Coordinates of C-alpha atoms in Angstrom, one line a residue:
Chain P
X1 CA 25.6 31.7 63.0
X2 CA 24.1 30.0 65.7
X3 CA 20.2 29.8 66.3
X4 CA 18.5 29.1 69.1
X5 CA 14.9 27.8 69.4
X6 CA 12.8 27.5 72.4
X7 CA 9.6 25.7 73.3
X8 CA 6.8 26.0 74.1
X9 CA 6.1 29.9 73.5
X10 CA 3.5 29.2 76.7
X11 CA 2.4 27.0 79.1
X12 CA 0.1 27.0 81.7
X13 CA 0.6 24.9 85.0
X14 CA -1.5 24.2 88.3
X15 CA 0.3 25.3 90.9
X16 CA 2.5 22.5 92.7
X17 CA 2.9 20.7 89.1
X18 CA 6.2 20.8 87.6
X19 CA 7.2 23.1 84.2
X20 CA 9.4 21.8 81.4
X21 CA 11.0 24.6 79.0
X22 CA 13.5 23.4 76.2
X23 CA 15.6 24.7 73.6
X24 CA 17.9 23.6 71.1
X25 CA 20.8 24.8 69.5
X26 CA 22.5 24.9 66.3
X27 CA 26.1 25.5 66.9
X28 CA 28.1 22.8 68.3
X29 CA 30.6 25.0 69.5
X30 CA 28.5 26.9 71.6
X31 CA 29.6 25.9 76.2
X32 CA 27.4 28.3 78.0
X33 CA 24.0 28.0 78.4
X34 CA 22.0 30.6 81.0
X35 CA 18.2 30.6 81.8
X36 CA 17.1 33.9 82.5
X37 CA 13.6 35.0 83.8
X38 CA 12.4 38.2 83.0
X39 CA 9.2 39.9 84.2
X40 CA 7.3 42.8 82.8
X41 CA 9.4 45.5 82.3
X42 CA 12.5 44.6 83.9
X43 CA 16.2 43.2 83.3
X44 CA 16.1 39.4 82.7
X45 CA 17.1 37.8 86.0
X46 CA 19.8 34.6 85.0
X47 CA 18.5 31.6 87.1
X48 CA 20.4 28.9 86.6
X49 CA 23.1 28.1 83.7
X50 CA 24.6 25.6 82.4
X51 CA 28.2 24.6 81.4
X52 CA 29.1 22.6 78.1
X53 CA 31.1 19.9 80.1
X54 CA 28.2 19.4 83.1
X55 CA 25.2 17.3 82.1
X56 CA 22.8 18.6 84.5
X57 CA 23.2 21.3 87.1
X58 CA 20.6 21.5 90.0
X59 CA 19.3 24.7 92.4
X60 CA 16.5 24.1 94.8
X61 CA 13.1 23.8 92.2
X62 CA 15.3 24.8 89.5
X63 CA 17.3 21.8 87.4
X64 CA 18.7 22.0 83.9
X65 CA 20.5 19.3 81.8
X66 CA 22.4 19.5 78.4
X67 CA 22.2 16.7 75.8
X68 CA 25.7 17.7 73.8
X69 CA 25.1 15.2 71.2
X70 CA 21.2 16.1 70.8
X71 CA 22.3 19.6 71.1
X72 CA 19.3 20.7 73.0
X73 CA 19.2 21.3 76.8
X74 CA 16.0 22.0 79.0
X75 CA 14.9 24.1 82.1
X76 CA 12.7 21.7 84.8
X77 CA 10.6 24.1 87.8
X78 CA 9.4 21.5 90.5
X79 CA 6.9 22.2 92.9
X80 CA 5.7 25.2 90.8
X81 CA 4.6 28.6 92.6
X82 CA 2.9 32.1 91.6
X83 CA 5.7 33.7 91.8
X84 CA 7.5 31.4 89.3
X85 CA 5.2 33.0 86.2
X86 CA 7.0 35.3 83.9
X87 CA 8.5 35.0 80.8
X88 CA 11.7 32.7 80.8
X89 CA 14.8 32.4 78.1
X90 CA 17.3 30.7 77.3
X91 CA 20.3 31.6 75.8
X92 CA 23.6 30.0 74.3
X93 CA 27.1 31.5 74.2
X94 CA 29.9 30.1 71.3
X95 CA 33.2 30.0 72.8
X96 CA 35.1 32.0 70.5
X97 CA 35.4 36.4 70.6
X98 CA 33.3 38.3 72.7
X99 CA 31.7 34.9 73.8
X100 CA 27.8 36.7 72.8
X101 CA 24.6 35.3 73.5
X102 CA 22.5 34.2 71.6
X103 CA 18.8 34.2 72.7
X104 CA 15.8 31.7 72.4
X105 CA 12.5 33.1 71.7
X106 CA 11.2 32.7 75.2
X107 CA 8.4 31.3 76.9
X108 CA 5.5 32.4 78.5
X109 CA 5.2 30.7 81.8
X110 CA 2.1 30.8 84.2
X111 CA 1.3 29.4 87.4
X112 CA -2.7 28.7 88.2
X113 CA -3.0 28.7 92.1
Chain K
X1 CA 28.6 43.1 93.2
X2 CA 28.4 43.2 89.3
X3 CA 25.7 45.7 89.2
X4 CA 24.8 47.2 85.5
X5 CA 23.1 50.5 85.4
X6 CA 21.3 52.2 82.7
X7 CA 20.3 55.7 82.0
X8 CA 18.0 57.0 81.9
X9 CA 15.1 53.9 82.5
X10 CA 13.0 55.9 80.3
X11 CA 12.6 58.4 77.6
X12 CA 10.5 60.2 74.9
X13 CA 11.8 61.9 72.2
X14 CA 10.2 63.2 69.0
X15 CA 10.8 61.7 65.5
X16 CA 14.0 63.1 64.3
X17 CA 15.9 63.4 67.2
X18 CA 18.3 61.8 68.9
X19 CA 18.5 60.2 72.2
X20 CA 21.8 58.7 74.3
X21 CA 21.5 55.9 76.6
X22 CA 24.3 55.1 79.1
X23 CA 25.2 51.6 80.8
X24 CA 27.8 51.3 83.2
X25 CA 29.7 48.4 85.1
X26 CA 29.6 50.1 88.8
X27 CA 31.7 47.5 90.6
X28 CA 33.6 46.1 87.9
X29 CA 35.5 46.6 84.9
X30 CA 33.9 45.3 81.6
X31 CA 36.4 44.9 78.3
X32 CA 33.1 44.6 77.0
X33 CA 29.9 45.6 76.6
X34 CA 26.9 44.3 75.1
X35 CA 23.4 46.2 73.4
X36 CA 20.0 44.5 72.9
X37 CA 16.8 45.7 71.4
X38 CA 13.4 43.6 73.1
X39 CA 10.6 44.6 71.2
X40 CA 6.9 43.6 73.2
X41 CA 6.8 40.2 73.9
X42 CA 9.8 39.4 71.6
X43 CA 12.9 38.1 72.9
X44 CA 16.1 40.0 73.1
X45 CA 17.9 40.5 70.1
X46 CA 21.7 41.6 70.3
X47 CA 22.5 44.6 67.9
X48 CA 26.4 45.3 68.5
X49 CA 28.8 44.2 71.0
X50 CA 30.9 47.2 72.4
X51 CA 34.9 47.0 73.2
X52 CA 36.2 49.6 75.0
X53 CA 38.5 51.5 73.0
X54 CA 37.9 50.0 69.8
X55 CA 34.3 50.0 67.4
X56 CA 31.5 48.2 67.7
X57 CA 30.5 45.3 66.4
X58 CA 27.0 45.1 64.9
X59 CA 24.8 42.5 64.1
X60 CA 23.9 41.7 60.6
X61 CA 20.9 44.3 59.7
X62 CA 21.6 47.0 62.7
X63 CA 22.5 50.1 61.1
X64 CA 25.9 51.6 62.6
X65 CA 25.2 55.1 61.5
X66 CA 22.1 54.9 63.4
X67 CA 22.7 53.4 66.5
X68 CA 26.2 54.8 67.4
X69 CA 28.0 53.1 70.6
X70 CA 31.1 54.3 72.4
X71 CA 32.9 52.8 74.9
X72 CA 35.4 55.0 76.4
X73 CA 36.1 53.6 79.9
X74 CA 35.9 50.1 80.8
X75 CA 33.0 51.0 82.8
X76 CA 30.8 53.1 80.8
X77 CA 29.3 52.3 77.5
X78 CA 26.8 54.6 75.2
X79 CA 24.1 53.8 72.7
X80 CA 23.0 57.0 70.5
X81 CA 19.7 56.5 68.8
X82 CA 20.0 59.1 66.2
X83 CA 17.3 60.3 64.0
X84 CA 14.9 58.8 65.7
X85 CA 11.8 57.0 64.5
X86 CA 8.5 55.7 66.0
X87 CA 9.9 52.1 64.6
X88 CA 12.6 52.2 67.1
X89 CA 10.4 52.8 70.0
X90 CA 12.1 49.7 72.3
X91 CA 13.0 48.4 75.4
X92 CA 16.8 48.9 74.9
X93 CA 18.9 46.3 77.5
X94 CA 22.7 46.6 77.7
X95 CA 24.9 43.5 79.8
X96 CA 28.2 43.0 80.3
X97 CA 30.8 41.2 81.2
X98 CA 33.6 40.6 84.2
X99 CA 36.4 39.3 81.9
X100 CA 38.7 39.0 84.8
X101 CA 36.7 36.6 86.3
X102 CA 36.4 32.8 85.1
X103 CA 32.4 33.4 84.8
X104 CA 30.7 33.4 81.3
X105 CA 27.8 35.3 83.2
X106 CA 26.6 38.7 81.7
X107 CA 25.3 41.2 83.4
X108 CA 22.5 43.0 82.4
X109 CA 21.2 46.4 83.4
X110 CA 17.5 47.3 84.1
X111 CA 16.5 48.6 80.4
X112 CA 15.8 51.6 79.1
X113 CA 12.3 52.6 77.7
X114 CA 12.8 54.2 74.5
X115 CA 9.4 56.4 72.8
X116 CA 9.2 57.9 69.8
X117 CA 6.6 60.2 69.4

């Protein structure tokens, strides 16, 4: 089945630096790839995603691209802020049945003001 | 729109009994449903994907007599945690799915705290 892995477990950035999260996949049949943040105790928020046949998708701070043939894709924060520490994931989805998720085992990020 | 819910957002139960857990599409109809386990600081780890109307699919090493999910409606999904142990003291997360939209996005409800005392 498909595995996803996901680094660095943390990282620690001055605030106003940029963040670099990625994660690489196993499955080359997997098309849907969703960054979720998630803080303590809550529901993990999806912040940007990521379809197979887009090579980088862009949201204010928040960019992603996909490498197909590498088979790894990567979350970039710009212009970091407090508020942008918590623990991120990303995920992929295989196109075939329920079209599940399969997780990466997430990354600690915070921001030192 | 798409809003999961979850209930309850917390619970304690003693060892040996059993606790039910309910997620619900409130603005939308979800085919189906999907149940994750996060242990602390652990990622989320899917345990069975629920259809409504048919049984569950479980993830290689999730016990189906244990963890039993029905989906009746296409808007309400339950997890039953039965014979409960401290070990399955979680943070239990269900999502799901518009499937009459063109979106892959799940949507996931705000967790439910399980103890086991």
């Amino acid at each position: 089945g498909e595995n996803v892995e996901q680094h660095p477990s943390t990282l620690s950035v001055q605030e106003g630096d940029s963040a670099v999260i990625k994660c690489t996949y196993s499955d080359s049949a997997s098309n849907y790839f969703p960054w979720y943040k998630q803080e303590l105790g809550k529901r993990p928020q999806l912040i940007i995603d990521i379809r197979s046949n887009v090579g980088e998708k862009k949201d204010q701070r928040i960019a992603v691209t996909l490498n197909k043939t590498a088979k790894h894709f990567s979350l970039h924060i710009t212009e970091t802020q407090p508020e942008d520490s918590a623990v991120y994931f990303c995920a992929a989805s295989i196109d075939r049945g329920a079209q599940k998720l399969v997780f990466g085992q997430g990354t600690r990020l915070t921001i030192n003001p | 729109g798409a809003v999961v819910s979850q209930h309850p957002s917390w619970v304690i139960c003693k060892s040996g009994t059993s606790v039910k857990i309910e997620c619900r599409s409130l603005d939308f109809q979800a085919t189906t449903m999907f149940w994750y386990r996060q242990f602390p600081k652990q990622s989320l780890m899917l345990m069975a994907t629920s259809n409504e109307g048919s049984k569950a699919t479980y993830e290689q090493g999730v016990e189906k007599d244990k963890f039993l999910i029905n989906h009746a409606s296409l808007t309400l999904s339950t997890l039953t945690v039965t014979s409960a142990h401290p070990e399955d003291s979680s943070f239990y997360i269900c999502s799901a799915r518009d499937f009459q939209g063109s979106s892959y996005e799940q949507y996931f409800g705000p967790g439910t705290r399980l103890t086991v005392t």
